[in-house]
Coordinates of C-alpha atoms in Angstrom, one line a residue:
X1 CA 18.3 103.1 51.2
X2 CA 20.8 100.2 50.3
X3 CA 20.1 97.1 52.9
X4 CA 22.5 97.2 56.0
X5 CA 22.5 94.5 58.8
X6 CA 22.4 95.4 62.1
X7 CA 24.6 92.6 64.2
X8 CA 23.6 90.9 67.6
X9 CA 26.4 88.8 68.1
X10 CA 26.7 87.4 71.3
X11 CA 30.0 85.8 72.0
X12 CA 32.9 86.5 73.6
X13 CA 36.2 87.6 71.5
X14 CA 38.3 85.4 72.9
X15 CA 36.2 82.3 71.7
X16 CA 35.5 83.9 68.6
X17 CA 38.4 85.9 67.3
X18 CA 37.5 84.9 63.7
X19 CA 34.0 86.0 63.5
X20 CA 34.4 89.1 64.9
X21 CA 37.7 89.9 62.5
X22 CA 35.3 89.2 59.8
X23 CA 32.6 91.4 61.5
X24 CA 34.9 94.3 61.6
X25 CA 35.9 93.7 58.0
X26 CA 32.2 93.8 57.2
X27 CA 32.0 97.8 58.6
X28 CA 30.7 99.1 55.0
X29 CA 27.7 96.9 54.9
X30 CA 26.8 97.4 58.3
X31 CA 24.4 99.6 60.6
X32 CA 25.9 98.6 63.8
X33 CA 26.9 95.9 65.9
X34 CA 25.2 94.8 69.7
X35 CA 27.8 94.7 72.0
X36 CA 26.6 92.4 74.7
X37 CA 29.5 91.7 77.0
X38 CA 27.5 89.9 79.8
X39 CA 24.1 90.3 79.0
X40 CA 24.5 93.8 78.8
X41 CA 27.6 95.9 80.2
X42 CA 28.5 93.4 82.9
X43 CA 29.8 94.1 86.7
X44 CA 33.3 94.8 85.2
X45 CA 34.9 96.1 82.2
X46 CA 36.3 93.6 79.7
X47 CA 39.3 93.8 77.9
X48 CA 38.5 91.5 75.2
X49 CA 35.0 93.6 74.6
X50 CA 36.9 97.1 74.7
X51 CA 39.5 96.0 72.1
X52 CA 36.9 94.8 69.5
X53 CA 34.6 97.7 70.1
X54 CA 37.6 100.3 69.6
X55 CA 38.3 98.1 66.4
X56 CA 34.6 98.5 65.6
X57 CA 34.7 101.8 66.2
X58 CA 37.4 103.1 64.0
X59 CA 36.5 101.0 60.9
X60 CA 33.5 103.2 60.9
X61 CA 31.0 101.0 62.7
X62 CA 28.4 101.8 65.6
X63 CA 28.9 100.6 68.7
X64 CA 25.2 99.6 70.1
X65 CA 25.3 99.1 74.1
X66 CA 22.8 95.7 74.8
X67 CA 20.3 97.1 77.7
X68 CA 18.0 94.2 78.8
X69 CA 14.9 96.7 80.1
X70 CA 12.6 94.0 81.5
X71 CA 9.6 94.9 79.2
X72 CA 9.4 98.3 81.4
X73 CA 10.3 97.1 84.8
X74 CA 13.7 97.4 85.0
X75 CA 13.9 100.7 87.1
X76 CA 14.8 103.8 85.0
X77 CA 18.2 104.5 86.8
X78 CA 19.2 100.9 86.6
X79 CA 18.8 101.1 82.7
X80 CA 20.7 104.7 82.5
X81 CA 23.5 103.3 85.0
X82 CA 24.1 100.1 82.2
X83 CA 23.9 103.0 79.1
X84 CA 26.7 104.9 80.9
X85 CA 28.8 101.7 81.3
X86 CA 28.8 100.6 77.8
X87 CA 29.5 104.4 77.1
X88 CA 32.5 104.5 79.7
X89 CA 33.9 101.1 79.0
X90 CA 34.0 100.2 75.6
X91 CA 32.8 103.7 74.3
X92 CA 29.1 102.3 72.9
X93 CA 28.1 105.6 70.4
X94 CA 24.4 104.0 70.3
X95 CA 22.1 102.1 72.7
X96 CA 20.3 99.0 72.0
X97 CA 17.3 98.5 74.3
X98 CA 16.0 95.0 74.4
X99 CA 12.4 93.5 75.6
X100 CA 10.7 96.9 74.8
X101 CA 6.6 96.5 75.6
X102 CA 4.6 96.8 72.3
X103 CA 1.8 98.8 74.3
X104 CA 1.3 102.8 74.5
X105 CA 1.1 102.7 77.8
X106 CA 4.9 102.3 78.2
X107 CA 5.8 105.4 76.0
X108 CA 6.5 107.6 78.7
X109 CA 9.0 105.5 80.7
X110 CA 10.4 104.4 76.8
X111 CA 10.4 108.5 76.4
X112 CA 12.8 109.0 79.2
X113 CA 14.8 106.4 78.6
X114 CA 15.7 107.5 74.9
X115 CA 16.7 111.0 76.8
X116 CA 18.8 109.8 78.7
X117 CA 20.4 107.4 76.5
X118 CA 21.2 110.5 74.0
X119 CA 22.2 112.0 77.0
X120 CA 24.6 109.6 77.7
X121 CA 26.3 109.9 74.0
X122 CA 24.1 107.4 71.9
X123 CA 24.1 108.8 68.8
X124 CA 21.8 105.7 67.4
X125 CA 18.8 104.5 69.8
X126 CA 17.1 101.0 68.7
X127 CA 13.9 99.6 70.4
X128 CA 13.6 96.0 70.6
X129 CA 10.0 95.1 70.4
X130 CA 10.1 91.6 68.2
X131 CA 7.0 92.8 67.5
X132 CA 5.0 95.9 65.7
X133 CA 4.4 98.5 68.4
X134 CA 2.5 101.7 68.9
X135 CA 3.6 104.2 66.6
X136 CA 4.3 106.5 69.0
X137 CA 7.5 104.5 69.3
X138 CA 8.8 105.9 66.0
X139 CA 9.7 109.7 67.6
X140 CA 11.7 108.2 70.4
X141 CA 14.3 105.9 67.9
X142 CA 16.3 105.7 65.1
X143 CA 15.0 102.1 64.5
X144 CA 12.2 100.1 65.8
X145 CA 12.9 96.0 66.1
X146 CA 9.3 94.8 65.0
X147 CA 9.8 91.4 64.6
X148 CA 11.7 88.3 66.2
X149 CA 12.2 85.2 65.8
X150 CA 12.5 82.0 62.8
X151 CA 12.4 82.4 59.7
X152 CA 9.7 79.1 60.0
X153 CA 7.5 82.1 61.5
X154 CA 8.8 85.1 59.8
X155 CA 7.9 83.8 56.2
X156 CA 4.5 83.4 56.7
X157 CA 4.0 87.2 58.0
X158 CA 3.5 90.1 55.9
X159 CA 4.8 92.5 58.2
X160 CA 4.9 96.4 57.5
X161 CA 7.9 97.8 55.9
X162 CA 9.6 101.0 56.6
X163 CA 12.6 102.7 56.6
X164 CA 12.9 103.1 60.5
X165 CA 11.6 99.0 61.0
X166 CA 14.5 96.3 61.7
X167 CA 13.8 92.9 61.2
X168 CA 15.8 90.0 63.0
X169 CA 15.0 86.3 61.9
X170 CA 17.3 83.3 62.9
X171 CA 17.3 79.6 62.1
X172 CA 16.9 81.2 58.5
X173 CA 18.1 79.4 55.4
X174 CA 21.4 81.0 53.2
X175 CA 19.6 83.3 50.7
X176 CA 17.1 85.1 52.7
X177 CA 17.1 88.6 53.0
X178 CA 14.5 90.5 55.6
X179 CA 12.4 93.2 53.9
X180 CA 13.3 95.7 55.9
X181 CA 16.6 98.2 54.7
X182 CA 18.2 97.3 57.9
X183 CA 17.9 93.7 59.0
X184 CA 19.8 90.4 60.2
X185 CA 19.2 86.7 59.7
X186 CA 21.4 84.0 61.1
X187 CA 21.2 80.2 60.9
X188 CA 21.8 80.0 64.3
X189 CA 18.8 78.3 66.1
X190 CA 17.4 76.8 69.7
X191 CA 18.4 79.0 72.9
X192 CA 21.1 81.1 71.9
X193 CA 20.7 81.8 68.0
X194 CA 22.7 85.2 68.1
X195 CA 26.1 83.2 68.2
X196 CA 25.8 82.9 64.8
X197 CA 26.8 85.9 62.3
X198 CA 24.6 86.4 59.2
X199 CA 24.9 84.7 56.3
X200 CA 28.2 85.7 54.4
X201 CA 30.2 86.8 57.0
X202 CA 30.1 83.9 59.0
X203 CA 34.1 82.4 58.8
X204 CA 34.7 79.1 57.1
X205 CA 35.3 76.0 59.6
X206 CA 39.2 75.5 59.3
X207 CA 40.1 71.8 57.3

């Protein structure tokens, strides 16, 4: 499998035209992008949101819908009622489901929730663990997030590889390349590190 990036970028269009042109440019090397309008869908639909992820969209890109689900305790219909707005507003073909528990004991709420979200017209389901779960995981996803965090951390792991594994490192050098097929690492660091696009795509400062 050639190496794709998967994209959590998480700033608005209007503040960032720039970067996400270059995003959408990007399509061929990508596996997706995280749309994350307001730390998932948001109360309202947002034009600037729905115009990038139609442009997304027809350049051939997957649409991931950001789902905070509280680690398991965000209430099953509250999650499904979020997947249906990303699917209905800015016409999300996959689901990104963040703070996913590690532990087995979660599978069956995790199992429902990857129902519904196919039910809902994800195409594309991705677990975020940030760490390596259960692998009872692996027959409710496409892709399992199983690590992260910086690249201060991430280099001193040796972390199982697979196909169906996403790594996600940020405050990471220019150069680096996660071991998993599909991956991302930003130099963006401190709070809010996924308002930085990957190495490479990330627009030039204007002079």
């Amino acid at each position: 499998m050639n190496p794709r990036l998967l994209v959590p970028f998480y700033e608005h269009p209007a503040d960032r035209p720039d970067a996400w042109s270059a995003v959408i440019e990007a399509a061929p090397s990508l596996y997706g992008v995280v749309l994350n309008p307001a730390s998932g869908a948001g109360e309202r639909p947002d034009p600037a949101f729905a115009d990038v992820a139609a442009r997304l969209r027809t350049a051939g890109t997957r649409v991931l819908g950001y789902t905070d689900t509280a680690y398991g305790r965000r209430p099953h219909g509250e999650v499904v009622a979020e997947l249906l707005r990303h699917r209905d507003w800015y016409g999300a073909d996959g689901a990104f489901l963040d703070q996913v528990p590690a532990e087995a004991e979660a599978l069956a709420h995790y199992r429902r929730l990857a129902v519904a979200a196919r039910s809902a017209g994800a195409r594309a389901v991705v677990l975020n663990h940030g760490t390596h779960p259960d692998p009872g995981y692996a027959d409710l996803a496409d892709l399992l997030v199983t690590f992260e965090g910086p690249w201060d951390t991430y280099r001193n792991l040796d972390l199982p590889v697979a196909d169906h594994y996403c790594h996600l490192v940020y405050a990471a050098p220019s150069g680096v390349r996660p071991a998993t097929p599909v991956h991302c690492a930003v130099p963006g660091a401190g709070a809010h590190p996924w308002g930085t696009l990957p190495h490479g795509l990330e627009p030039e400062p204007a002079r």
